[in-house]
Coordinates of C-alpha atoms and ligand atoms in Angstrom, one line a residue:
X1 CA 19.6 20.4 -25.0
X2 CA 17.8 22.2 -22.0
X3 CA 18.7 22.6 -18.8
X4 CA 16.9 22.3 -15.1
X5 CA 17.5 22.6 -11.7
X6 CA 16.2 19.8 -11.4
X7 CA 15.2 16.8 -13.3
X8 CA 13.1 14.0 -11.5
X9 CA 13.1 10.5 -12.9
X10 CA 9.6 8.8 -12.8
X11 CA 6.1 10.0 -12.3
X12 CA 4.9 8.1 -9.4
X13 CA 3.7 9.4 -5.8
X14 CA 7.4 9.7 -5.4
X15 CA 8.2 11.6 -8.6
X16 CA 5.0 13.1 -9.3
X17 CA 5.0 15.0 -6.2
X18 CA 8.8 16.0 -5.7
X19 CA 8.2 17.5 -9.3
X20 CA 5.5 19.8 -8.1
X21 CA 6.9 20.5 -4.7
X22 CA 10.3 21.3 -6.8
X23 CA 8.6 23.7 -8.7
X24 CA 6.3 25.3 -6.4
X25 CA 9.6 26.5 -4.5
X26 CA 10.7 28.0 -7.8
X27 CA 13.1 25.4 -9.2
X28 CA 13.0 24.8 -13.2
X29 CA 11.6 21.6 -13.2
X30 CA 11.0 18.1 -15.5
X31 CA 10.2 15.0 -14.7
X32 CA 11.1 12.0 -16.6
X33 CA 8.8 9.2 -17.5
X34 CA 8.5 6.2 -20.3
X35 CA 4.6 5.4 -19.6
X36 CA 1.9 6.6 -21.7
X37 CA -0.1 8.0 -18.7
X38 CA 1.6 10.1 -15.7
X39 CA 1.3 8.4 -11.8
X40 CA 3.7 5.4 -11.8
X41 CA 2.8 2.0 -10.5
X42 CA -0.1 3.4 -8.2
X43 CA -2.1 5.3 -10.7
X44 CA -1.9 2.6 -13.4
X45 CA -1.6 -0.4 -12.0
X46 CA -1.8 -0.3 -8.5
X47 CA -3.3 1.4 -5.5
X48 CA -6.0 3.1 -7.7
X49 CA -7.3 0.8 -9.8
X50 CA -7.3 -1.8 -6.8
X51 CA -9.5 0.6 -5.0
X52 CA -11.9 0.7 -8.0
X53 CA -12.2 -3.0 -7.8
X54 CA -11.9 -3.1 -3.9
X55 CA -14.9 -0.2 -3.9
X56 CA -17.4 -2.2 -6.7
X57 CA -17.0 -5.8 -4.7
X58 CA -17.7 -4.0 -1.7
X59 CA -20.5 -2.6 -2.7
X60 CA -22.1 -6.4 -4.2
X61 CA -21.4 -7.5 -0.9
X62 CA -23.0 -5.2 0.9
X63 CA -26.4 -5.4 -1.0
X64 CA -25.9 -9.0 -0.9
X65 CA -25.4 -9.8 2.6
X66 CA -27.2 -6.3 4.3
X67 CA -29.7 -4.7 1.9
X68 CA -32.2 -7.2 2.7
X69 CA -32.0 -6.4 6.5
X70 CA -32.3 -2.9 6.4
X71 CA -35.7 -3.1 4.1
X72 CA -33.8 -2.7 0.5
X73 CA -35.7 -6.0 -1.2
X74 CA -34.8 -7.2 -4.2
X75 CA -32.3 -9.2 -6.3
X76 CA -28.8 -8.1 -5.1
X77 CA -27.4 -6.9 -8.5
X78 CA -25.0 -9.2 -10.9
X79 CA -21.4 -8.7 -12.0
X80 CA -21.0 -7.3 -15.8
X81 CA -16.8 -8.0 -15.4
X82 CA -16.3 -5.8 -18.3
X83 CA -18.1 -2.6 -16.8
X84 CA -16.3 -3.3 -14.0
X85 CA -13.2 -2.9 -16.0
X86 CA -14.3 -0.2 -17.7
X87 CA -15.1 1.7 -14.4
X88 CA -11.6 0.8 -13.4
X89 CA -10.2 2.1 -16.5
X90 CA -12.5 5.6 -16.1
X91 CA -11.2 6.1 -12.2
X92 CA -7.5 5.5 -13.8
X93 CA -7.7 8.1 -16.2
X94 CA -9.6 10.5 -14.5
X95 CA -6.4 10.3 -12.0
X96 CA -3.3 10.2 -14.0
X97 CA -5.1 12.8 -16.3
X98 CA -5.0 14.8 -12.7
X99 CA -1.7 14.7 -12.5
X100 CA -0.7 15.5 -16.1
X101 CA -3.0 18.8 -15.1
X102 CA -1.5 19.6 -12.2
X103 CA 2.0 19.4 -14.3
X104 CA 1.4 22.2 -16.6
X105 CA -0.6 24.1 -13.7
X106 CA 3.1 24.0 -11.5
X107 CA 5.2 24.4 -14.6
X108 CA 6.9 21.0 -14.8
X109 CA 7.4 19.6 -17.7
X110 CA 7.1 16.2 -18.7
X111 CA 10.0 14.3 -20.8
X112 CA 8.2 11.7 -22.3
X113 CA 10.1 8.7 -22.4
X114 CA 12.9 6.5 -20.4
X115 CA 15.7 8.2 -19.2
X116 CA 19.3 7.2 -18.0
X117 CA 22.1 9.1 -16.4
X118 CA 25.3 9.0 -18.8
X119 CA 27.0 11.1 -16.2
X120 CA 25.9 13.0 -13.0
X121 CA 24.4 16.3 -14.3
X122 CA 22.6 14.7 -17.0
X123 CA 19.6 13.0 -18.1
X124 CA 19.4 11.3 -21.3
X125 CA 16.0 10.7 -23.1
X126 CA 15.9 8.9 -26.7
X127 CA 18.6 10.7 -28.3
X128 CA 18.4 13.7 -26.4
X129 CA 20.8 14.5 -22.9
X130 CA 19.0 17.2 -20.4
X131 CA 21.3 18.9 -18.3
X132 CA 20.4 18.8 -14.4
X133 CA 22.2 20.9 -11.3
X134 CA 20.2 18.0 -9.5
X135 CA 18.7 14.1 -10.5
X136 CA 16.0 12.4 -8.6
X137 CA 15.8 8.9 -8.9
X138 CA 12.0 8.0 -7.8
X139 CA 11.7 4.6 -10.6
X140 CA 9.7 2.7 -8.3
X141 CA 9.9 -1.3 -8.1
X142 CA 8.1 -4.2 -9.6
X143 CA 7.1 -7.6 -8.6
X144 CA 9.4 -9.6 -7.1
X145 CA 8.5 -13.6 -8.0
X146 CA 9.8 -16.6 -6.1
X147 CA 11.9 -19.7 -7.3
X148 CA 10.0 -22.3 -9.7
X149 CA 7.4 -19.4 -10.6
X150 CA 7.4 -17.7 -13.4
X151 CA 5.0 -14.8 -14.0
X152 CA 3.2 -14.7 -17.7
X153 CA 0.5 -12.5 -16.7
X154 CA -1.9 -14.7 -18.2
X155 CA -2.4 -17.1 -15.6
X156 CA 0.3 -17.0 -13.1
X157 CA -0.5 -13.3 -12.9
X158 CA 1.6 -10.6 -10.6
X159 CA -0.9 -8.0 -8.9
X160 CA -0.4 -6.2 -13.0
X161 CA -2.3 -9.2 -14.4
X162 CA -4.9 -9.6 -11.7
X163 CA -6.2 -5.9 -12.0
X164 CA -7.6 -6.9 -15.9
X165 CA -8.3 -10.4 -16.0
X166 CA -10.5 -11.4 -19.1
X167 CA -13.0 -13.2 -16.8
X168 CA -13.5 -13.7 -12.9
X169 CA -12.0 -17.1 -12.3
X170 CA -13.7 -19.9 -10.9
X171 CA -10.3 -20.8 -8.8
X172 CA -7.7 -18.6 -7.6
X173 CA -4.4 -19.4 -5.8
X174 CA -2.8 -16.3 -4.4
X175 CA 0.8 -16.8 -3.2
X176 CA 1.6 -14.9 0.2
X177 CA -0.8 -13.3 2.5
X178 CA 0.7 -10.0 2.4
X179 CA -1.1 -6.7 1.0
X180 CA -1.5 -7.4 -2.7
X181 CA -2.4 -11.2 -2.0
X182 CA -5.4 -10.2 0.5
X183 CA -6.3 -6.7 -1.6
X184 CA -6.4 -8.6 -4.5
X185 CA -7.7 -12.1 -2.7
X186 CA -11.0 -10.2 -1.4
X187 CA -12.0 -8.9 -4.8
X188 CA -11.8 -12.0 -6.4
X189 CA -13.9 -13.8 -3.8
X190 CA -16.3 -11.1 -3.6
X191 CA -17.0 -11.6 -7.1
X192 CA -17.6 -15.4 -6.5
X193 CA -13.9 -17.2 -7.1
X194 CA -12.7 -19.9 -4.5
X195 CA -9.7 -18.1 -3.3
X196 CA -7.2 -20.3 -1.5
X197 CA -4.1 -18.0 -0.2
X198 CA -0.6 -19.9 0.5
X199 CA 2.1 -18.3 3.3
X200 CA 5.4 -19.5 3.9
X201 CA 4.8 -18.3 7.8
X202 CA 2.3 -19.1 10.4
X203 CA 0.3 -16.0 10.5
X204 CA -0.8 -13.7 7.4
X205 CA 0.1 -10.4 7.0
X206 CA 3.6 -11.1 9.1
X207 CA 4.3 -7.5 10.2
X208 CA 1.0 -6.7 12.2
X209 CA -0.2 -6.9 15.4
X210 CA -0.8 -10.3 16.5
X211 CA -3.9 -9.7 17.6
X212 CA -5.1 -8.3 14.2
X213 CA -3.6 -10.7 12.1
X214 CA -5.9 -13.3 14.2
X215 CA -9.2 -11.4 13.8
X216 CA -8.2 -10.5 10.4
X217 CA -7.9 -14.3 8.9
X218 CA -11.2 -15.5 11.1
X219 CA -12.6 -12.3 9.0
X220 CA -11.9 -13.3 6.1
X221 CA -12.2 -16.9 6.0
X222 CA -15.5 -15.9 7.2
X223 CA -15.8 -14.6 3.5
X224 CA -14.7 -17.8 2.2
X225 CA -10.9 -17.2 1.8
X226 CA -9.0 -20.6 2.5
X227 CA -6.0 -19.8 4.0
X228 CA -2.6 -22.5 4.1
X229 CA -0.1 -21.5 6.3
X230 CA 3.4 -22.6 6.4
X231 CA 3.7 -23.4 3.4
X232 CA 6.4 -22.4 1.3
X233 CA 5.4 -22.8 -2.5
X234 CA 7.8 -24.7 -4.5
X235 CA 6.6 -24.0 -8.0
X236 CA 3.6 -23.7 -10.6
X237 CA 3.0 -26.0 -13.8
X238 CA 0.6 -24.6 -16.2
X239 CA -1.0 -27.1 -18.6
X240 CA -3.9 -27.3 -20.5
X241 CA -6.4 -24.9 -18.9
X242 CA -5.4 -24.2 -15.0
X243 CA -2.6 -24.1 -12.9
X244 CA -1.3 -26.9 -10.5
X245 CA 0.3 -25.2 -7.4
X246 CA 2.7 -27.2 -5.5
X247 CA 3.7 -26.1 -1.4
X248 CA 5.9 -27.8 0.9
X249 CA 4.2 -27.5 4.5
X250 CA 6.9 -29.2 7.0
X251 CA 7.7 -32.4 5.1
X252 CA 4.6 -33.2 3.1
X253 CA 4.2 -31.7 -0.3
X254 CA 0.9 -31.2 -1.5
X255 CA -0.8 -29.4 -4.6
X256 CA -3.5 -26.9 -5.3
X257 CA -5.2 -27.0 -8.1
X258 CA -6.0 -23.2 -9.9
X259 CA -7.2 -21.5 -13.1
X260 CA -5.6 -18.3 -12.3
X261 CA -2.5 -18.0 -9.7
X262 CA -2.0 -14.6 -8.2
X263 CA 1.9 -14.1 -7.3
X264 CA 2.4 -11.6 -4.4
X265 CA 5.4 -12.6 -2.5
X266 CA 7.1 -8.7 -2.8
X267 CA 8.4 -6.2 -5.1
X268 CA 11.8 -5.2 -6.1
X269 CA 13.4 -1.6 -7.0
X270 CA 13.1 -1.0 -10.1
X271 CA 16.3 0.9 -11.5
X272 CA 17.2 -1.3 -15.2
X273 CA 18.4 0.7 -17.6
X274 CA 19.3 4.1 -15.4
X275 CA 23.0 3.1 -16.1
X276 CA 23.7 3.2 -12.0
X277 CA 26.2 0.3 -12.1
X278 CA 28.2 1.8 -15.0
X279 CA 28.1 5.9 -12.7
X280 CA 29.2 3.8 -9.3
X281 CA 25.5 5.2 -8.0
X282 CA 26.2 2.5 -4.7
X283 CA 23.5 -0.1 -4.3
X284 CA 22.4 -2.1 -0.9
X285 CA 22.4 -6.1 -1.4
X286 CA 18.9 -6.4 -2.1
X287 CA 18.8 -3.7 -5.2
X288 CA 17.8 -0.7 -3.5
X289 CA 19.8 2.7 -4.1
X290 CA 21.9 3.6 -1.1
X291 CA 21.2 7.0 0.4
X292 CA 21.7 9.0 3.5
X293 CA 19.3 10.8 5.8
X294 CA 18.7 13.7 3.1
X295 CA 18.0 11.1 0.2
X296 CA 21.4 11.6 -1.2
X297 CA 23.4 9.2 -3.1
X298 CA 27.5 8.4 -3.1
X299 CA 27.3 11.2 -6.3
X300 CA 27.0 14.5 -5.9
X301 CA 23.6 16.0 -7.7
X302 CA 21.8 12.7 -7.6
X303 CA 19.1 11.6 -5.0
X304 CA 16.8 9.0 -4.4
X305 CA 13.5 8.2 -3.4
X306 CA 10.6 5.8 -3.0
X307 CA 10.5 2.0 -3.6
X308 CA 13.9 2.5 -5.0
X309 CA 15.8 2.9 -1.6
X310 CA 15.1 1.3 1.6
X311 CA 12.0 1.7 3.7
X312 CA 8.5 0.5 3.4
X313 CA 7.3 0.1 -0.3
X314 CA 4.0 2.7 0.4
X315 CA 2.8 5.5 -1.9
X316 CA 2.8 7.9 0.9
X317 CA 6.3 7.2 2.3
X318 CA 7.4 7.7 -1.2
X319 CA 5.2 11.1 -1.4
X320 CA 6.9 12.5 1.5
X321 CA 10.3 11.5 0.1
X322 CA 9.3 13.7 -2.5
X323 CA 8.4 16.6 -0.7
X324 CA 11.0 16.4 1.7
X325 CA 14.1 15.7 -1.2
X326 CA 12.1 19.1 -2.9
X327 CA 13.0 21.3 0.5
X328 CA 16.0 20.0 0.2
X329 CA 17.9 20.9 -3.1
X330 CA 15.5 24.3 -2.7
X331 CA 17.6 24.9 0.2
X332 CA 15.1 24.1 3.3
X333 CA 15.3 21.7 6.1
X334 CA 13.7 18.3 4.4
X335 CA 12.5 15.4 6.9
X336 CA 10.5 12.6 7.0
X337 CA 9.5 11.3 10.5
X338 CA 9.6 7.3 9.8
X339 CA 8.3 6.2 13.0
X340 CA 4.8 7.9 12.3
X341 CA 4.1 6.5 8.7
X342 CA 0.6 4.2 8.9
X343 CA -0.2 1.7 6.7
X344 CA -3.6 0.5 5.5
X345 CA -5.3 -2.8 4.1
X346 CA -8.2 -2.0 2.3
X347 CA -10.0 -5.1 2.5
X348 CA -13.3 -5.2 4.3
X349 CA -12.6 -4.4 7.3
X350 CA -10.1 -1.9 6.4
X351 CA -6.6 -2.8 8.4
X352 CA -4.3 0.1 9.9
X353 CA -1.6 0.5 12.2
X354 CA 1.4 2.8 12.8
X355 CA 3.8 3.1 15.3
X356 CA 5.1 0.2 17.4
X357 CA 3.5 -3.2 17.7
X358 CA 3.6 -4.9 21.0
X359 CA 5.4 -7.1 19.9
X360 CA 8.1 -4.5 19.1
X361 CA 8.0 -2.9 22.5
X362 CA 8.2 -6.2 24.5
X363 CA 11.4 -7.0 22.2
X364 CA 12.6 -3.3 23.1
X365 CA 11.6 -3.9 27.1
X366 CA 9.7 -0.6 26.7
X367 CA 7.2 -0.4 29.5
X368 CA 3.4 -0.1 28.1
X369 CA -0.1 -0.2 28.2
X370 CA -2.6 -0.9 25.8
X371 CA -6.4 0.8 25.4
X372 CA -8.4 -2.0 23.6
X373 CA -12.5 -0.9 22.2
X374 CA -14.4 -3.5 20.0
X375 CA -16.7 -1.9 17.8
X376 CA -19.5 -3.7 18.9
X377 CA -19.9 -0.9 21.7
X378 CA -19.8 1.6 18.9
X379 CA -23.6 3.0 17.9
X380 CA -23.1 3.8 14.4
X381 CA -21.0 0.7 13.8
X382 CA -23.6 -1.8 14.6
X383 CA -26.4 0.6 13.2
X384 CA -24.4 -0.1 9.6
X385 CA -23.5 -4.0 10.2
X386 CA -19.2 -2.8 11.0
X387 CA -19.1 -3.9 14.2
X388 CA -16.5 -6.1 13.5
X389 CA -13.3 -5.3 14.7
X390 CA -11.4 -3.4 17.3
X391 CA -8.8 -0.2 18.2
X392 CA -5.6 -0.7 20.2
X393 CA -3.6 2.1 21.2
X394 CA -0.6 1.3 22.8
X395 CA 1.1 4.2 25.4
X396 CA 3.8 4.2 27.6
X397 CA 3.4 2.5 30.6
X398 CA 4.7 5.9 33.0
X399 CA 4.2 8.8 30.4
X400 CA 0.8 7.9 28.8
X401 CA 2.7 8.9 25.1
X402 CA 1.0 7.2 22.4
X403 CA 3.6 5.0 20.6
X404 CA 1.4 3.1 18.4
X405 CA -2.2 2.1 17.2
X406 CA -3.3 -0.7 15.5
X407 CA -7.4 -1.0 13.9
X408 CA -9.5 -3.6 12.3
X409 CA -12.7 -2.2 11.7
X410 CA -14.9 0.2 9.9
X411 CA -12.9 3.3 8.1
X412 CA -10.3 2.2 9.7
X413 CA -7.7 4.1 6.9
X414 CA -9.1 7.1 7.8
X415 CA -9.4 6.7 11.5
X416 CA -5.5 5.9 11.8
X417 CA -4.8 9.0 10.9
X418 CA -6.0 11.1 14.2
X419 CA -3.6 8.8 16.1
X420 CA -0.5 9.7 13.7
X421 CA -1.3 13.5 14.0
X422 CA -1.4 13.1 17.9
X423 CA 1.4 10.6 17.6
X424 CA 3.5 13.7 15.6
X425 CA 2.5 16.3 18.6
X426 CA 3.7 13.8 21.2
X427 CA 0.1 13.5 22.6
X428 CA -0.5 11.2 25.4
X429 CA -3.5 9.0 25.2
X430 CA -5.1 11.3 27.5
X431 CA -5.1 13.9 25.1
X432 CA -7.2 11.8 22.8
X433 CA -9.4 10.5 25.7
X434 CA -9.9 14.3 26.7
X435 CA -11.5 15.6 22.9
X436 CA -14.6 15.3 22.2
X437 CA -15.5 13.3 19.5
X438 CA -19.0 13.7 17.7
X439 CA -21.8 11.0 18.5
X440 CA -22.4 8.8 16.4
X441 CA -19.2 8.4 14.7
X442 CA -16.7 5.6 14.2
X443 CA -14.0 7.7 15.4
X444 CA -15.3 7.3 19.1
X445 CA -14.1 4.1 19.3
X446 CA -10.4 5.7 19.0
X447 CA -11.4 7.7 22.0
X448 CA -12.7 4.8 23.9
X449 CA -9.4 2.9 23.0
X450 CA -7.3 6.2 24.4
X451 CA -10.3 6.2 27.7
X452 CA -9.3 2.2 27.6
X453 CA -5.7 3.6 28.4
X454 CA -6.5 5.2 31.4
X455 CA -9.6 4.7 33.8
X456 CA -11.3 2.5 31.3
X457 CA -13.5 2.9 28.3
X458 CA -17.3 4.2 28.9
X459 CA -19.0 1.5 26.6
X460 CA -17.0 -1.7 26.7
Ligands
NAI501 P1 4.3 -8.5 1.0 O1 5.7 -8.3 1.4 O2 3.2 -7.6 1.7 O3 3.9 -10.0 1.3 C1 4.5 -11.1 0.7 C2 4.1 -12.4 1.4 O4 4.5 -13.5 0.6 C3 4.8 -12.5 2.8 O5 3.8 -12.8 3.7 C4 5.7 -13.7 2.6 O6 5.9 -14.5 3.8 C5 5.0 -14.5 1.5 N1 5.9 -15.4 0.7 C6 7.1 -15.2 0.2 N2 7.6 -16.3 -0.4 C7 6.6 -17.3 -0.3 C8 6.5 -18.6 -0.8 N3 7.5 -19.2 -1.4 N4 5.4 -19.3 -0.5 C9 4.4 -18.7 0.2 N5 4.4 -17.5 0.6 C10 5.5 -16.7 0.4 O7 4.2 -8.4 -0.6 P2 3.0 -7.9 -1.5 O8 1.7 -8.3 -1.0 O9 3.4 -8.6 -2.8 O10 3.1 -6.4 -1.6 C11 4.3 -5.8 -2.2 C12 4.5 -4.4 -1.6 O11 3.5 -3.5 -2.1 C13 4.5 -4.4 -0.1 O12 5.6 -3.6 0.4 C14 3.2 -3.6 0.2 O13 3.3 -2.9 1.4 C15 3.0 -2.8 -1.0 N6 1.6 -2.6 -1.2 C16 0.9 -1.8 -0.4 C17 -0.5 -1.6 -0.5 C18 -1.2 -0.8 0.5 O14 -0.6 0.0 1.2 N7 -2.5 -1.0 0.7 C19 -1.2 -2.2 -1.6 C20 -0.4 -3.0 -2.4 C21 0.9 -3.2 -2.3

């Protein structure tokens, strides 16, 4: 038997990162996990090797839709699906290799296998029980499927399946317009598929700006995704070859017809097996481990993170869980801030927001104004075909504080992340308006969106 301070249970951005964060501020540290490779959902079979596959398509597109026009002849090069994959495979490894690095580097050491807790204060692994002043429970979830679908990852596939398909498929149905459905969607139809995408509601990707979920769709149908909206899918047959997807949209049923049918209607915490129900670790109606503000369950000694508990279902928030849950059993003042935690589509245009939508603050009567720039007035946008797309920054109507930005457009992942810093310092849109940001960059357009705030934008 050997004993930690602390003994983290899973390896993903959640777990991974508590781990190291536990053991940088000198706690004796282990982290649990069953998988063959270290990282958790994201590594293996999620945000990475999505990127891989988001990265390559983009890439055909580009030299099939803009090499020609900037003098690059030629024949726009052709898809080898296995290469792909095996590039994929390389980017995976190379990353949860990283992480099983960076493990022995901090000291943390890794319990292979998959662990319960018999009783607060210990871990068991196989036939072994690890004693633990402190548990972390960062297991992550999994996909959630819908009544009438069942997932064989085969051909009704969750975002798991889609990521190593044996062949690109001439027809995909992807259920739900949410992130998986559109990361996943693009790839597909980037590498030739008809991609049809089905939504129970009226717009797709329900939780952003209006105005971005409108340019978004026109976007992407643009790249031949057929989108069905309210439509709430009532089950999937598989005989023979394909797929036959049927949708109720108001009273009419119809059908789809599919070879491959991508399910990404939500994920669910993942916790089978921990032994929770039998400890009386408390649990919220939809699965997810109850906590309080310091990630701390009903029983002593055991905390929770990530996907598990409530919250968005993002790598980062999880990451910051970590870190934070860390300061806190090392005896520091652990916090998250939730209202600054920006989320990105990485289709083409990239999607990001954080903060409040206006939506939001009309429902909340906060008084606002919003700074609007389209890329088209953006030099180095139109110079490399990204004009497409806008910033928003939404500040209070009297104080000029930024509460929330929302982009479609070029980088757009990357430029969110100037408004969240300001956003943590309080900063006014002014303040964003007033630095100089270096010509030609895409990241003027966030200062012409925080000019847009004020006395208006320069090149709009
Ligand atoms: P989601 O919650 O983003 O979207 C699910 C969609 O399915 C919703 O629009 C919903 O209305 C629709 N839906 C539900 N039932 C339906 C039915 N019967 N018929 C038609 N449509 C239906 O879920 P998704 O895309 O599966 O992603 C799961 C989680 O993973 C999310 O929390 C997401 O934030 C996270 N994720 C984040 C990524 C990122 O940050 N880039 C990448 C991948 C996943």
């Amino acid at each position: 038997m050997s004993s930690y301070d602390v003994i983290i249970i899973g390896s993903g951005p959640g777990g991974y990162v508590c781990a190291i964060r536990c053991a940088q501020l000198g706690l004796k540290t282990a982290c649990v996990e069953g998988r063959e490779t270290l990282g958790g959902t994201c590594l293996n079979i999620g945000c990475i090797p999505s990127k891989a596959l988001l990265h390559a398509t983009e890439m055909l597109h580009e030299a099939q839709a803009n090499f020609g026009k900037m003098g690059l002849m030629g024949d726009a090069p052709s898809v080898d699906w296995s290469k792909m994959q095996s590039y994929k495979d390389g980017t995976i490894e190379q990353n949860t290799k990283g992480i099983e690095y960076l493990f022995k580097k901090n000291k943390v050491d890794w319990i292979k296998g998959w662990g319960s807790i018999p009783e607060p204060g210990k871990v068991k692994v196989g036939d072994e029980i690890h004693e633990a002043k402190n548990i972390v429970i960062a297991t992550g979830s999994v996909p959630a499927s819908i009544p009438g679908v069942e997932i064989d990852e085969e051909r009704v596939v969750s975002s798991t399946g889609a990521l190593s398909l044996d062949e690109v498929p001439g027809k995909m149905v992807v259920i739900g317009a949410g992130v998986i459905g559109l990361e996943m969607g693009s790839v597909y139809a980037r590498l030739g598929a008809e991609v049809t995408v089905v939504e129970y509601l009226d717009t797709i990707t329900p939780t952003m700006d209006g105005e971005v979920q409108k340019q978004f769709q026109k976007l992407l149908s643009k790249q031949g995704m057929e989108f069905v909206l309210g439509a709430a899918v009532q089950g999937v047959e598989t005989s023979g070859e394909g797929c036959r997807v049927t949708y109720k949209k108001g009273d009419e049923e119809a059908t789809v017809e599919a070879d491959i049918v991508l399910v990404s209607t939500g994920r669910k915490p993942f916790t089978d097996g921990l032994g929770l129900s039998d400890l009386g670790v408390e649990t919220t109606d939809k699965g997810q481990v109850r906590t309080d503000a310091h990630w701390a369950t009903n029983l002593e000694g055991i905390y929770a993170i990530g996907d598990a508990i409530t919250g968005p279902m993002l790598a980062h928030k999880a990451e910051d869980e970590g870190m934070a849950v860390a300061e806190v059993l090392a005896g520091k003042a652990g916090h998250v801030n939730y209202g600054v935690i920006p989320s990105v589509i990485y289709t083409h245009p990239e999607v990001a927001s954080v903060g409040r939508t206006e939506a939001e603050l009309k429902d909340e009567g906060v008084p606002y104004k919003a700074g609007k720039f389209s890329f088209m007035g953006n030099g180095r946008a139109k110079a490399n075909f990204a004009a497409d797309g806008f910033v928003k920054i939404l500040a209070h109507k009297e104080t000029d504080r930024i509460l929330g930005a929302h982009i479609i457009g070029p980088m757009a992942g990357d430029l969110i992340h100037e408004i969240c810093v300001a956003m943590e310092f309080g900063a006014a849109a002014e303040d964003l308006a007033l630095t100089c940001h270096a010509h030609p960059t895409y990241s003027e357009a966030v200062r012409e969106a925080a000019l847009a705030c004020g006395d208006g934008a320069i090149h709009s």
